[in-house]
PDB file of C-alpha atoms in Angstrom:
ATOM      1  CA  MET A   1    -113.246-136.958  63.070  1.00  0.00           C
ATOM      2  CA  LYS A   2    -115.516-134.110  64.125  1.00  0.00           C
ATOM      3  CA  GLU A   3    -112.807-131.570  63.309  1.00  0.00           C
ATOM      4  CA  SER A   4    -112.306-133.057  59.831  1.00  0.00           C
ATOM      5  CA  TYR A   5    -116.042-132.897  59.172  1.00  0.00           C
ATOM      6  CA  SER A   6    -116.094-129.284  60.324  1.00  0.00           C
ATOM      7  CA  ILE A   7    -113.297-128.351  57.906  1.00  0.00           C
ATOM      8  CA  TYR A   8    -114.965-130.077  54.951  1.00  0.00           C
ATOM      9  CA  HIS A   9    -118.289-128.499  55.851  1.00  0.00           C
ATOM     10  CA  GLN A  10    -116.684-125.068  55.917  1.00  0.00           C
ATOM     11  CA  GLU A  11    -115.050-125.684  52.519  1.00  0.00           C
ATOM     12  CA  TYR A  12    -118.438-126.662  51.124  1.00  0.00           C
ATOM     13  CA  ILE A  13    -120.022-123.456  52.441  1.00  0.00           C
ATOM     14  CA  ILE A  14    -117.229-121.319  50.994  1.00  0.00           C
ATOM     15  CA  MET A  15    -117.556-122.941  47.563  1.00  0.00           C
ATOM     16  CA  ALA A  16    -121.330-122.497  47.750  1.00  0.00           C
ATOM     17  CA  GLU A  17    -120.767-118.790  48.445  1.00  0.00           C
ATOM     18  CA  TYR A  18    -118.434-118.583  45.453  1.00  0.00           C
ATOM     19  CA  ARG A  19    -120.973-120.226  43.159  1.00  0.00           C
ATOM     20  CA  MET A  20    -123.693-117.954  44.514  1.00  0.00           C
ATOM     21  CA  LEU A  21    -121.828-114.760  43.655  1.00  0.00           C
ATOM     22  CA  GLN A  22    -121.306-116.054  40.105  1.00  0.00           C
ATOM     23  CA  THR A  23    -125.067-115.779  39.596  1.00  0.00           C
ATOM     24  CA  GLU A  24    -125.137-112.126  40.650  1.00  0.00           C
ATOM     25  CA  ASN A  25    -124.688-109.169  38.316  1.00  0.00           C
ATOM     26  CA  LEU A  26    -121.379-107.960  39.719  1.00  0.00           C
ATOM     27  CA  GLN A  27    -120.101-106.117  36.670  1.00  0.00           C
ATOM     28  CA  GLY A  28    -116.404-105.382  36.600  1.00  0.00           C
ATOM     29  CA  ILE A  29    -115.610-107.342  39.777  1.00  0.00           C
ATOM     30  CA  TYR A  30    -113.625-110.575  39.664  1.00  0.00           C
ATOM     31  CA  VAL A  31    -112.660-112.722  42.638  1.00  0.00           C
ATOM     32  CA  ILE A  32    -111.225-116.173  43.212  1.00  0.00           C
ATOM     33  CA  PRO A  33    -110.262-118.034  46.391  1.00  0.00           C
ATOM     34  CA  SER A  34    -106.557-118.539  46.944  1.00  0.00           C
ATOM     35  CA  TYR A  35    -105.127-121.867  45.785  1.00  0.00           C
ATOM     36  CA  GLU A  36    -103.382-122.207  49.141  1.00  0.00           C
ATOM     37  CA  ASN A  37    -106.056-120.916  51.500  1.00  0.00           C
ATOM     38  CA  SER A  38    -109.800-120.781  50.831  1.00  0.00           C
ATOM     39  CA  LEU A  39    -110.223-118.145  53.552  1.00  0.00           C
ATOM     40  CA  LEU A  40    -108.255-115.694  51.415  1.00  0.00           C
ATOM     41  CA  TRP A  41    -109.760-114.445  48.144  1.00  0.00           C
ATOM     42  CA  PHE A  42    -108.044-112.335  45.505  1.00  0.00           C
ATOM     43  CA  GLY A  43    -110.072-109.686  43.737  1.00  0.00           C
ATOM     44  CA  VAL A  44    -109.931-106.862  41.233  1.00  0.00           C
ATOM     45  CA  ILE A  45    -112.493-104.253  40.262  1.00  0.00           C
ATOM     46  CA  PHE A  46    -112.605-102.339  36.983  1.00  0.00           C
ATOM     47  CA  VAL A  47    -114.374 -99.042  37.695  1.00  0.00           C
ATOM     48  CA  ARG A  48    -116.422 -98.063  34.656  1.00  0.00           C
ATOM     49  CA  SER A  49    -118.064 -94.804  35.694  1.00  0.00           C
ATOM     50  CA  GLY A  50    -117.848 -91.899  38.126  1.00  0.00           C
ATOM     51  CA  VAL A  51    -114.778 -90.030  39.366  1.00  0.00           C
ATOM     52  CA  TYR A  52    -112.811 -93.298  39.677  1.00  0.00           C
ATOM     53  CA  GLU A  53    -113.573 -94.326  36.091  1.00  0.00           C
ATOM     54  CA  GLY A  54    -110.719 -96.229  34.491  1.00  0.00           C
ATOM     55  CA  GLY A  55    -109.279 -97.408  37.790  1.00  0.00           C
ATOM     56  CA  VAL A  56    -108.265-101.049  38.174  1.00  0.00           C
ATOM     57  CA  PHE A  57    -108.072-101.690  41.892  1.00  0.00           C
ATOM     58  CA  ARG A  58    -106.874-104.902  43.503  1.00  0.00           C
ATOM     59  CA  PHE A  59    -108.162-106.122  46.845  1.00  0.00           C
ATOM     60  CA  THR A  60    -108.265-109.165  49.072  1.00  0.00           C
ATOM     61  CA  LEU A  61    -111.252-110.615  50.889  1.00  0.00           C
ATOM     62  CA  THR A  62    -110.319-112.383  54.111  1.00  0.00           C
ATOM     63  CA  LEU A  63    -112.820-114.710  55.765  1.00  0.00           C
ATOM     64  CA  PRO A  64    -112.622-115.308  59.539  1.00  0.00           C
ATOM     65  CA  GLU A  65    -111.370-118.694  60.719  1.00  0.00           C
ATOM     66  CA  LYS A  66    -114.823-119.860  61.846  1.00  0.00           C
ATOM     67  CA  PHE A  67    -116.680-118.531  58.799  1.00  0.00           C
ATOM     68  CA  PRO A  68    -119.635-118.288  58.488  1.00  0.00           C
ATOM     69  CA  ASN A  69    -120.122-118.314  62.277  1.00  0.00           C
ATOM     70  CA  ASP A  70    -117.831-115.447  63.103  1.00  0.00           C
ATOM     71  CA  SER A  71    -117.090-111.807  62.437  1.00  0.00           C
ATOM     72  CA  VAL A  72    -117.601-109.869  59.216  1.00  0.00           C
ATOM     73  CA  PRO A  73    -115.114-110.709  56.405  1.00  0.00           C
ATOM     74  CA  VAL A  74    -112.456-108.072  55.750  1.00  0.00           C
ATOM     75  CA  VAL A  75    -111.906-106.318  52.414  1.00  0.00           C
ATOM     76  CA  THR A  76    -108.441-104.816  52.023  1.00  0.00           C
ATOM     77  CA  PHE A  77    -107.413-102.817  48.980  1.00  0.00           C
ATOM     78  CA  THR A  78    -103.857-103.642  47.962  1.00  0.00           C
ATOM     79  CA  SER A  79    -103.910-100.922  45.309  1.00  0.00           C
ATOM     80  CA  LYS A  80    -103.508 -97.369  46.533  1.00  0.00           C
ATOM     81  CA  LEU A  81    -107.032 -95.965  46.924  1.00  0.00           C
ATOM     82  CA  TYR A  82    -107.936 -92.488  48.145  1.00  0.00           C
ATOM     83  CA  HIS A  83    -111.531 -92.939  49.270  1.00  0.00           C
ATOM     84  CA  PRO A  84    -113.635 -91.847  52.273  1.00  0.00           C
ATOM     85  CA  ALA A  85    -114.577 -95.451  53.102  1.00  0.00           C
ATOM     86  CA  VAL A  86    -111.048 -96.874  52.884  1.00  0.00           C
ATOM     87  CA  ASN A  87    -108.481 -96.550  55.665  1.00  0.00           C
ATOM     88  CA  ALA A  88    -105.499 -94.657  54.234  1.00  0.00           C
ATOM     89  CA  ASN A  89    -102.957 -96.655  56.277  1.00  0.00           C
ATOM     90  CA  THR A  90    -104.301-100.192  56.057  1.00  0.00           C
ATOM     91  CA  GLY A  91    -106.407-100.150  52.887  1.00  0.00           C
ATOM     92  CA  VAL A  92    -109.269-101.767  54.812  1.00  0.00           C
ATOM     93  CA  LEU A  93    -112.779-100.959  53.598  1.00  0.00           C
ATOM     94  CA  ASN A  94    -115.146 -99.857  56.370  1.00  0.00           C
ATOM     95  CA  LEU A  95    -118.078-102.294  56.330  1.00  0.00           C
ATOM     96  CA  ASN A  96    -119.552-101.328  59.710  1.00  0.00           C
ATOM     97  CA  GLU A  97    -122.320 -99.177  58.258  1.00  0.00           C
ATOM     98  CA  VAL A  98    -123.818-102.030  56.236  1.00  0.00           C
ATOM     99  CA  PHE A  99    -122.580-105.107  58.134  1.00  0.00           C
ATOM    100  CA  PRO A 100    -122.474-104.280  61.860  1.00  0.00           C
ATOM    101  CA  GLN A 101    -122.362-108.035  62.450  1.00  0.00           C
ATOM    102  CA  TRP A 102    -122.418-111.181  60.312  1.00  0.00           C
ATOM    103  CA  ASP A 103    -125.586-113.264  60.173  1.00  0.00           C
ATOM    104  CA  ARG A 104    -124.988-116.488  58.237  1.00  0.00           C
ATOM    105  CA  LYS A 105    -128.704-116.762  57.451  1.00  0.00           C
ATOM    106  CA  GLN A 106    -128.979-113.313  55.874  1.00  0.00           C
ATOM    107  CA  ASN A 107    -125.491-112.215  54.855  1.00  0.00           C
ATOM    108  CA  HIS A 108    -123.443-113.486  51.924  1.00  0.00           C
ATOM    109  CA  ILE A 109    -120.136-112.626  50.303  1.00  0.00           C
ATOM    110  CA  TRP A 110    -121.808-111.369  47.133  1.00  0.00           C
ATOM    111  CA  GLN A 111    -123.452-108.640  49.226  1.00  0.00           C
ATOM    112  CA  ILE A 112    -120.035-107.373  50.325  1.00  0.00           C
ATOM    113  CA  LEU A 113    -118.870-107.282  46.714  1.00  0.00           C
ATOM    114  CA  LYS A 114    -122.056-105.506  45.696  1.00  0.00           C
ATOM    115  CA  TYR A 115    -121.342-102.875  48.327  1.00  0.00           C
ATOM    116  CA  LEU A 116    -117.749-102.612  47.125  1.00  0.00           C
ATOM    117  CA  HIS A 117    -119.140-101.800  43.680  1.00  0.00           C
ATOM    118  CA  LEU A 118    -121.439 -99.110  45.110  1.00  0.00           C
ATOM    119  CA  ILE A 119    -118.788 -97.193  47.067  1.00  0.00           C
ATOM    120  CA  PHE A 120    -117.287 -95.850  43.856  1.00  0.00           C
ATOM    121  CA  ASN A 121    -120.500 -93.971  43.101  1.00  0.00           C
ATOM    122  CA  ASN A 122    -121.646 -93.103  46.618  1.00  0.00           C
ATOM    123  CA  LEU A 123    -119.024 -91.079  48.469  1.00  0.00           C
ATOM    124  CA  ASN A 124    -121.081 -89.875  51.440  1.00  0.00           C
ATOM    125  CA  PHE A 125    -120.529 -91.872  54.628  1.00  0.00           C
ATOM    126  CA  LYS A 126    -121.689 -91.320  58.194  1.00  0.00           C
ATOM    127  CA  SER A 127    -118.485 -92.777  59.638  1.00  0.00           C
ATOM    128  CA  PRO A 128    -115.692 -92.376  57.076  1.00  0.00           C
ATOM    129  CA  ALA A 129    -112.565 -94.480  57.447  1.00  0.00           C
ATOM    130  CA  ASN A 130    -110.547 -91.722  55.781  1.00  0.00           C
ATOM    131  CA  VAL A 131    -111.673 -88.453  57.355  1.00  0.00           C
ATOM    132  CA  GLU A 132    -109.306 -86.369  55.230  1.00  0.00           C
ATOM    133  CA  ALA A 133    -110.778 -87.763  52.009  1.00  0.00           C
ATOM    134  CA  SER A 134    -114.302 -87.270  53.309  1.00  0.00           C
ATOM    135  CA  VAL A 135    -113.655 -83.635  54.233  1.00  0.00           C
ATOM    136  CA  ALA A 136    -111.956 -82.971  50.896  1.00  0.00           C
ATOM    137  CA  PHE A 137    -114.883 -84.501  49.008  1.00  0.00           C
ATOM    138  CA  LYS A 138    -117.333 -82.201  50.804  1.00  0.00           C
ATOM    139  CA  ASN A 139    -115.307 -78.999  51.081  1.00  0.00           C
ATOM    140  CA  ASN A 140    -112.506 -79.060  48.525  1.00  0.00           C
ATOM    141  CA  ARG A 141    -113.645 -81.026  45.499  1.00  0.00           C
ATOM    142  CA  LYS A 142    -110.687 -79.922  43.344  1.00  0.00           C
ATOM    143  CA  VAL A 143    -108.110 -81.397  45.731  1.00  0.00           C
ATOM    144  CA  PHE A 144    -110.211 -84.518  46.154  1.00  0.00           C
ATOM    145  CA  LEU A 145    -110.457 -85.124  42.396  1.00  0.00           C
ATOM    146  CA  GLU A 146    -106.722 -84.560  41.944  1.00  0.00           C
ATOM    147  CA  LYS A 147    -105.907 -87.244  44.516  1.00  0.00           C
ATOM    148  CA  VAL A 148    -108.496 -89.597  43.018  1.00  0.00           C
ATOM    149  CA  LYS A 149    -106.901 -89.130  39.602  1.00  0.00           C
ATOM    150  CA  GLU A 150    -103.509 -89.952  41.085  1.00  0.00           C
ATOM    151  CA  CYS A 151    -104.690 -93.274  42.486  1.00  0.00           C
ATOM    152  CA  VAL A 152    -106.527 -94.142  39.250  1.00  0.00           C
ATOM    153  CA  MET A 153    -103.355 -93.557  37.220  1.00  0.00           C
ATOM    154  CA  SER A 154    -101.295 -95.479  39.773  1.00  0.00           C
ATOM    155  CA  SER A 155    -103.639 -98.479  39.503  1.00  0.00           C
ATOM    156  CA  ILE A 156    -103.197 -98.503  35.719  1.00  0.00           C
ATOM    157  CA  ASP A 157     -99.424 -98.140  35.972  1.00  0.00           C
ATOM    158  CA  HIS A 158     -99.246-101.228  38.197  1.00  0.00           C
ATOM    159  CA  ILE A 159    -101.720-103.464  36.350  1.00  0.00           C
ATOM    160  CA  TYR A 160     -98.968-105.678  34.920  1.00  0.00           C
ATOM    161  CA  ASP A 161     -96.924-105.969  38.121  1.00  0.00           C
ATOM    162  CA  ASP A 162     -95.629-109.392  39.092  1.00  0.00           C
ATOM    163  CA  PRO A 163     -97.637-111.191  41.796  1.00  0.00           C
ATOM    164  CA  PRO A 164     -96.513-110.221  45.319  1.00  0.00           C
ATOM    165  CA  ILE A 165     -97.049-113.807  46.482  1.00  0.00           C
ATOM    166  CA  ASP A 166     -96.619-117.265  44.996  1.00  0.00           C
ATOM    167  CA  ASP A 167    -100.208-118.420  44.491  1.00  0.00           C
ATOM    168  CA  LYS A 168    -101.605-120.096  41.381  1.00  0.00           C
ATOM    169  CA  HIS A 169    -104.907-118.226  41.732  1.00  0.00           C
ATOM    170  CA  TYR A 170    -103.516-114.723  42.069  1.00  0.00           C
ATOM    171  CA  ILE A 171    -105.141-112.621  39.333  1.00  0.00           C
ATOM    172  CA  THR A 172    -102.571-111.395  36.819  1.00  0.00           C
ATOM    173  CA  PHE A 173    -102.704-109.439  33.563  1.00  0.00           C
ATOM    174  CA  LYS A 174    -100.455-109.446  30.518  1.00  0.00           C
ATOM    175  CA  PRO A 175    -100.193-106.880  27.696  1.00  0.00           C
ATOM    176  CA  TYR A 176    -102.416-107.728  24.745  1.00  0.00           C
ATOM    177  CA  ASP A 177    -100.567-109.866  22.181  1.00  0.00           C
ATOM    178  CA  PRO A 178    -102.608-110.671  19.013  1.00  0.00           C
ATOM    179  CA  GLU A 179    -100.603-113.837  18.338  1.00  0.00           C
ATOM    180  CA  LEU A 180    -101.456-115.196  21.770  1.00  0.00           C
ATOM    181  CA  HIS A 181    -104.870-113.712  22.498  1.00  0.00           C
ATOM    182  CA  GLU A 182    -106.738-113.071  19.248  1.00  0.00           C
ATOM    183  CA  THR A 183    -107.910-116.666  18.745  1.00  0.00           C
ATOM    184  CA  ALA A 184    -109.051-117.009  22.358  1.00  0.00           C
ATOM    185  CA  LYS A 185    -110.824-113.635  22.159  1.00  0.00           C
ATOM    186  CA  ASN A 186    -112.779-114.657  19.073  1.00  0.00           C
ATOM    187  CA  ILE A 187    -113.785-117.958  20.665  1.00  0.00           C
ATOM    188  CA  MET A 188    -115.106-116.192  23.773  1.00  0.00           C
ATOM    189  CA  LEU A 189    -116.972-113.611  21.704  1.00  0.00           C
ATOM    190  CA  ASN A 190    -118.677-116.340  19.700  1.00  0.00           C
ATOM    191  CA  LEU A 191    -119.589-118.233  22.864  1.00  0.00           C
ATOM    192  CA  SER A 192    -121.134-115.098  24.365  1.00  0.00           C
ATOM    193  CA  LYS A 193    -123.464-114.841  21.361  1.00  0.00           C
ATOM    194  CA  THR A 194    -124.674-118.422  21.570  1.00  0.00           C
ATOM    195  CA  ASN A 195    -124.704-119.072  25.313  1.00  0.00           C
ATOM    196  CA  GLU A 196    -127.219-116.984  27.241  1.00  0.00           C
ATOM    197  CA  GLY A 197    -125.952-118.488  30.471  1.00  0.00           C
ATOM    198  CA  SER A 198    -122.472-117.082  29.953  1.00  0.00           C
ATOM    199  CA  HIS A 199    -121.198-114.705  32.617  1.00  0.00           C
ATOM    200  CA  GLY A 200    -119.138-112.600  30.258  1.00  0.00           C
ATOM    201  CA  ILE A 201    -115.929-112.692  28.300  1.00  0.00           C
ATOM    202  CA  SER A 202    -112.483-112.205  29.779  1.00  0.00           C
ATOM    203  CA  TRP A 203    -110.360-110.026  27.557  1.00  0.00           C
ATOM    204  CA  VAL A 204    -109.406-106.381  27.435  1.00  0.00           C
ATOM    205  CA  GLN A 205    -109.444-104.429  24.187  1.00  0.00           C
ATOM    206  CA  PRO A 206    -106.071-102.949  23.133  1.00  0.00           C
ATOM    207  CA  GLY A 207    -105.697 -99.395  24.413  1.00  0.00           C
ATOM    208  CA  SER A 208    -108.408 -99.916  27.023  1.00  0.00           C
ATOM    209  CA  PHE A 209    -108.581-101.222  30.574  1.00  0.00           C
ATOM    210  CA  GLN A 210    -112.326-101.771  30.320  1.00  0.00           C
ATOM    211  CA  SER A 211    -112.830-105.447  31.062  1.00  0.00           C
ATOM    212  CA  PHE A 212    -114.950-107.417  28.645  1.00  0.00           C
ATOM    213  CA  SER A 213    -114.843-104.462  26.227  1.00  0.00           C
ATOM    214  CA  LYS A 214    -115.423-105.170  22.561  1.00  0.00           C
ATOM    215  CA  GLU A 215    -115.708-103.224  19.364  1.00  0.00           C
ATOM    216  CA  GLU A 216    -119.084-101.660  18.656  1.00  0.00           C
ATOM    217  CA  THR A 217    -120.881-102.968  15.597  1.00  0.00           C
ATOM    218  CA  THR A 218    -123.318-101.101  13.408  1.00  0.00           C
TER     219      THR A 218
END
């Protein structure tokens, strides 16, 4: 009985964390807990500025078994990402500098995602996870930018890949088809004009990988 209560209590906390991050201004970042396992979240970030601009990078967020009374959650990029803060072999984002330990009273998942957003603009780290990338950024900017461009292009090339696992909540993308998407796009655009509480619109303009992009009006 106690174990069942503990599981339900944990599920409640995880859903509360998910609702909390929906109120934050996490532009270009989208996450959803796995259908099969609430401790595993699928995510994708659309980078809109800086040297990684145009990149569409997938990642997972893994919560520890005793969350929130345990270690720091783990962010792992599943897209190839050449970055000083990301381990080149595992894809794991180094969170030690900002989350040396997890305090359930002060720390929340949205803070991790906020940091994930910031790493694409701040490339200086005291303890880089990828020393080669860190050295290249400081001493050989040309080589660094070439490798960054490679991973940005690779992320775009793989945006329509089939899901690597069978999970209903895995985030997928399909090429824009006016017959399928135009009506839904117009509905979402109209809702965004009338609903101030809306958290955005989920479509991508043809020829662009900028999420929630729409034609400029004069």
